């Protein structure tokens, strides 16, 4: 049974930082592209970042480049999202997801497995 479990969310003041983690089990982690998505209240889920199996290639939503960094540790079966200079518009539930494809995708439909999400709230 595949499980993706996010952690690291919480309440942070504007300008602060958080690091999200997503621990995977039940799958050959290094075979998957891993991605982060987020969904704010009343909005559709949107792509945040993704990373190839080797960690050699990453892809970000244009609006988040320079503030967010995705990384992975295949030995620990964990993917991370470092978020800096947070602002209230970053408030959302953040989800990690696994894509069995070889290339990075920003389409949620390409991701087979999803975590339950972790809430990030940024206060002004």
PDB file of C-alpha atoms in Angstrom:
ATOM      1  CA  UNK A   1       0.000   0.000   0.000  1.00  0.00           C
ATOM      2  CA  UNK A   2       1.434   3.313  -1.087  1.00  0.00           C
ATOM      3  CA  UNK A   3       1.502   6.055   1.490  1.00  0.00           C
ATOM      4  CA  UNK A   4       2.700   9.621   1.226  1.00  0.00           C
ATOM      5  CA  UNK A   5       2.756  11.462   4.524  1.00  0.00           C
ATOM      6  CA  UNK A   6       3.422  15.192   4.628  1.00  0.00           C
ATOM      7  CA  UNK A   7       4.658  17.064   7.663  1.00  0.00           C
ATOM      8  CA  UNK A   8       6.148  20.410   8.569  1.00  0.00           C
ATOM      9  CA  UNK A   9       3.195  22.679   7.963  1.00  0.00           C
ATOM     10  CA  UNK A  10       1.987  25.203  10.469  1.00  0.00           C
ATOM     11  CA  UNK A  11       1.466  28.874  11.220  1.00  0.00           C
ATOM     12  CA  UNK A  12       4.215  31.290  10.266  1.00  0.00           C
ATOM     13  CA  UNK A  13       4.480  35.054  10.034  1.00  0.00           C
ATOM     14  CA  UNK A  14       4.921  36.780   6.708  1.00  0.00           C
ATOM     15  CA  UNK A  15       8.558  36.745   5.700  1.00  0.00           C
ATOM     16  CA  UNK A  16       9.211  33.502   7.522  1.00  0.00           C
ATOM     17  CA  UNK A  17      10.233  30.083   6.257  1.00  0.00           C
ATOM     18  CA  UNK A  18       9.050  26.521   6.510  1.00  0.00           C
ATOM     19  CA  UNK A  19      10.333  23.187   5.291  1.00  0.00           C
ATOM     20  CA  UNK A  20       7.785  20.580   4.351  1.00  0.00           C
ATOM     21  CA  UNK A  21       8.635  16.896   4.229  1.00  0.00           C
ATOM     22  CA  UNK A  22       6.882  14.027   2.528  1.00  0.00           C
ATOM     23  CA  UNK A  23       7.788  10.491   3.525  1.00  0.00           C
ATOM     24  CA  UNK A  24       6.899   7.761   1.074  1.00  0.00           C
ATOM     25  CA  UNK A  25       6.342   4.067   1.625  1.00  0.00           C
ATOM     26  CA  UNK A  26       5.041   1.166  -0.407  1.00  0.00           C
ATOM     27  CA  UNK A  27       6.631   2.243  -3.671  1.00  0.00           C
ATOM     28  CA  UNK A  28      10.046   2.237  -5.297  1.00  0.00           C
ATOM     29  CA  UNK A  29      10.625   5.870  -4.492  1.00  0.00           C
ATOM     30  CA  UNK A  30      13.546   6.420  -6.837  1.00  0.00           C
ATOM     31  CA  UNK A  31      11.362   5.430  -9.796  1.00  0.00           C
ATOM     32  CA  UNK A  32       9.012   8.355  -9.315  1.00  0.00           C
ATOM     33  CA  UNK A  33       8.951  11.998 -10.140  1.00  0.00           C
ATOM     34  CA  UNK A  34       7.822  13.730  -6.965  1.00  0.00           C
ATOM     35  CA  UNK A  35       5.791  16.885  -6.922  1.00  0.00           C
ATOM     36  CA  UNK A  36       4.248  19.412  -4.594  1.00  0.00           C
ATOM     37  CA  UNK A  37       0.870  21.016  -5.197  1.00  0.00           C
ATOM     38  CA  UNK A  38      -1.201  23.370  -3.112  1.00  0.00           C
ATOM     39  CA  UNK A  39      -4.824  24.342  -2.756  1.00  0.00           C
ATOM     40  CA  UNK A  40      -6.012  27.545  -1.166  1.00  0.00           C
ATOM     41  CA  UNK A  41      -9.591  27.964   0.092  1.00  0.00           C
ATOM     42  CA  UNK A  42     -11.988  28.472  -2.779  1.00  0.00           C
ATOM     43  CA  UNK A  43      -9.291  27.885  -5.388  1.00  0.00           C
ATOM     44  CA  UNK A  44      -8.247  25.006  -7.589  1.00  0.00           C
ATOM     45  CA  UNK A  45      -5.258  22.886  -6.778  1.00  0.00           C
ATOM     46  CA  UNK A  46      -2.137  24.312  -8.378  1.00  0.00           C
ATOM     47  CA  UNK A  47       1.302  23.020  -9.197  1.00  0.00           C
ATOM     48  CA  UNK A  48       4.153  24.171  -6.986  1.00  0.00           C
ATOM     49  CA  UNK A  49       7.285  22.182  -7.856  1.00  0.00           C
ATOM     50  CA  UNK A  50       8.525  18.808  -9.056  1.00  0.00           C
ATOM     51  CA  UNK A  51      11.779  16.892  -9.079  1.00  0.00           C
ATOM     52  CA  UNK A  52      13.021  13.995 -11.173  1.00  0.00           C
ATOM     53  CA  UNK A  53      14.019  10.677  -9.656  1.00  0.00           C
ATOM     54  CA  UNK A  54      17.713  11.558  -9.585  1.00  0.00           C
ATOM     55  CA  UNK A  55      17.201  15.045  -8.232  1.00  0.00           C
ATOM     56  CA  UNK A  56      19.072  16.409 -11.226  1.00  0.00           C
ATOM     57  CA  UNK A  57      16.125  18.281 -12.656  1.00  0.00           C
ATOM     58  CA  UNK A  58      13.595  20.461 -10.924  1.00  0.00           C
ATOM     59  CA  UNK A  59      10.679  22.529 -12.132  1.00  0.00           C
ATOM     60  CA  UNK A  60       8.793  25.323 -10.416  1.00  0.00           C
ATOM     61  CA  UNK A  61       5.693  27.351 -10.913  1.00  0.00           C
ATOM     62  CA  UNK A  62       6.905  30.633 -12.381  1.00  0.00           C
ATOM     63  CA  UNK A  63       5.468  32.687  -9.537  1.00  0.00           C
ATOM     64  CA  UNK A  64       7.408  30.682  -6.940  1.00  0.00           C
ATOM     65  CA  UNK A  65      10.860  30.540  -8.499  1.00  0.00           C
ATOM     66  CA  UNK A  66      13.524  31.836  -6.189  1.00  0.00           C
ATOM     67  CA  UNK A  67      11.490  31.385  -3.007  1.00  0.00           C
ATOM     68  CA  UNK A  68      10.743  27.665  -3.013  1.00  0.00           C
ATOM     69  CA  UNK A  69      13.226  24.818  -3.339  1.00  0.00           C
ATOM     70  CA  UNK A  70      12.364  21.177  -3.869  1.00  0.00           C
ATOM     71  CA  UNK A  71      14.804  18.400  -3.025  1.00  0.00           C
ATOM     72  CA  UNK A  72      14.745  14.683  -2.347  1.00  0.00           C
ATOM     73  CA  UNK A  73      16.625  12.015  -0.470  1.00  0.00           C
ATOM     74  CA  UNK A  74      16.065   8.681  -2.166  1.00  0.00           C
ATOM     75  CA  UNK A  75      17.723   6.771   0.665  1.00  0.00           C
ATOM     76  CA  UNK A  76      15.166   8.196   3.090  1.00  0.00           C
ATOM     77  CA  UNK A  77      12.321   8.055   0.556  1.00  0.00           C
ATOM     78  CA  UNK A  78      11.554  11.641   1.355  1.00  0.00           C
ATOM     79  CA  UNK A  79      10.925  14.761  -0.685  1.00  0.00           C
ATOM     80  CA  UNK A  80      11.234  18.238   0.766  1.00  0.00           C
ATOM     81  CA  UNK A  81       9.933  21.692  -0.014  1.00  0.00           C
ATOM     82  CA  UNK A  82      11.801  24.612   1.457  1.00  0.00           C
ATOM     83  CA  UNK A  83       9.691  27.760   1.405  1.00  0.00           C
ATOM     84  CA  UNK A  84      11.232  31.165   2.077  1.00  0.00           C
ATOM     85  CA  UNK A  85       9.858  34.700   2.221  1.00  0.00           C
ATOM     86  CA  UNK A  86       6.380  33.396   2.799  1.00  0.00           C
ATOM     87  CA  UNK A  87       3.427  35.713   2.340  1.00  0.00           C
ATOM     88  CA  UNK A  88      -0.292  35.336   3.100  1.00  0.00           C
ATOM     89  CA  UNK A  89      -0.960  34.323  -0.524  1.00  0.00           C
ATOM     90  CA  UNK A  90       1.021  31.143   0.178  1.00  0.00           C
ATOM     91  CA  UNK A  91      -1.618  30.018   2.665  1.00  0.00           C
ATOM     92  CA  UNK A  92      -2.937  26.669   1.447  1.00  0.00           C
ATOM     93  CA  UNK A  93      -2.989  22.958   2.017  1.00  0.00           C
ATOM     94  CA  UNK A  94       0.185  21.543   0.506  1.00  0.00           C
ATOM     95  CA  UNK A  95       0.158  18.080  -1.023  1.00  0.00           C
ATOM     96  CA  UNK A  96       2.944  15.868  -2.208  1.00  0.00           C
ATOM     97  CA  UNK A  97       2.362  13.490  -5.072  1.00  0.00           C
ATOM     98  CA  UNK A  98       4.156  10.737  -6.977  1.00  0.00           C
ATOM     99  CA  UNK A  99       4.282  10.440 -10.769  1.00  0.00           C
ATOM    100  CA  UNK A 100       5.549   7.206 -12.366  1.00  0.00           C
ATOM    101  CA  UNK A 101       6.534   9.019 -15.544  1.00  0.00           C
ATOM    102  CA  UNK A 102      10.136   9.720 -16.454  1.00  0.00           C
ATOM    103  CA  UNK A 103       9.714  13.417 -17.160  1.00  0.00           C
ATOM    104  CA  UNK A 104       8.634  16.171 -14.859  1.00  0.00           C
ATOM    105  CA  UNK A 105       4.981  17.081 -15.162  1.00  0.00           C
ATOM    106  CA  UNK A 106       2.986  19.932 -13.710  1.00  0.00           C
ATOM    107  CA  UNK A 107      -0.333  18.240 -14.490  1.00  0.00           C
ATOM    108  CA  UNK A 108      -1.980  16.810 -11.403  1.00  0.00           C
ATOM    109  CA  UNK A 109      -3.580  14.101 -13.552  1.00  0.00           C
ATOM    110  CA  UNK A 110      -0.132  12.594 -14.183  1.00  0.00           C
ATOM    111  CA  UNK A 111       0.389  11.900 -10.489  1.00  0.00           C
ATOM    112  CA  UNK A 112      -0.886   8.541  -9.285  1.00  0.00           C
ATOM    113  CA  UNK A 113      -0.437   8.879  -5.557  1.00  0.00           C
ATOM    114  CA  UNK A 114      -1.210  11.717  -3.195  1.00  0.00           C
ATOM    115  CA  UNK A 115      -0.652  12.540   0.433  1.00  0.00           C
ATOM    116  CA  UNK A 116      -3.319  13.824   2.762  1.00  0.00           C
ATOM    117  CA  UNK A 117      -1.907  17.341   2.782  1.00  0.00           C
ATOM    118  CA  UNK A 118      -0.425  19.644   5.377  1.00  0.00           C
ATOM    119  CA  UNK A 119      -1.812  23.084   6.210  1.00  0.00           C
ATOM    120  CA  UNK A 120       0.406  26.124   5.809  1.00  0.00           C
ATOM    121  CA  UNK A 121      -0.948  29.383   7.156  1.00  0.00           C
ATOM    122  CA  UNK A 122       0.949  32.640   6.737  1.00  0.00           C
ATOM    123  CA  UNK A 123      -0.168  35.541   8.884  1.00  0.00           C
ATOM    124  CA  UNK A 124       0.344  39.161   7.876  1.00  0.00           C
TER     125      UNK A 124
END
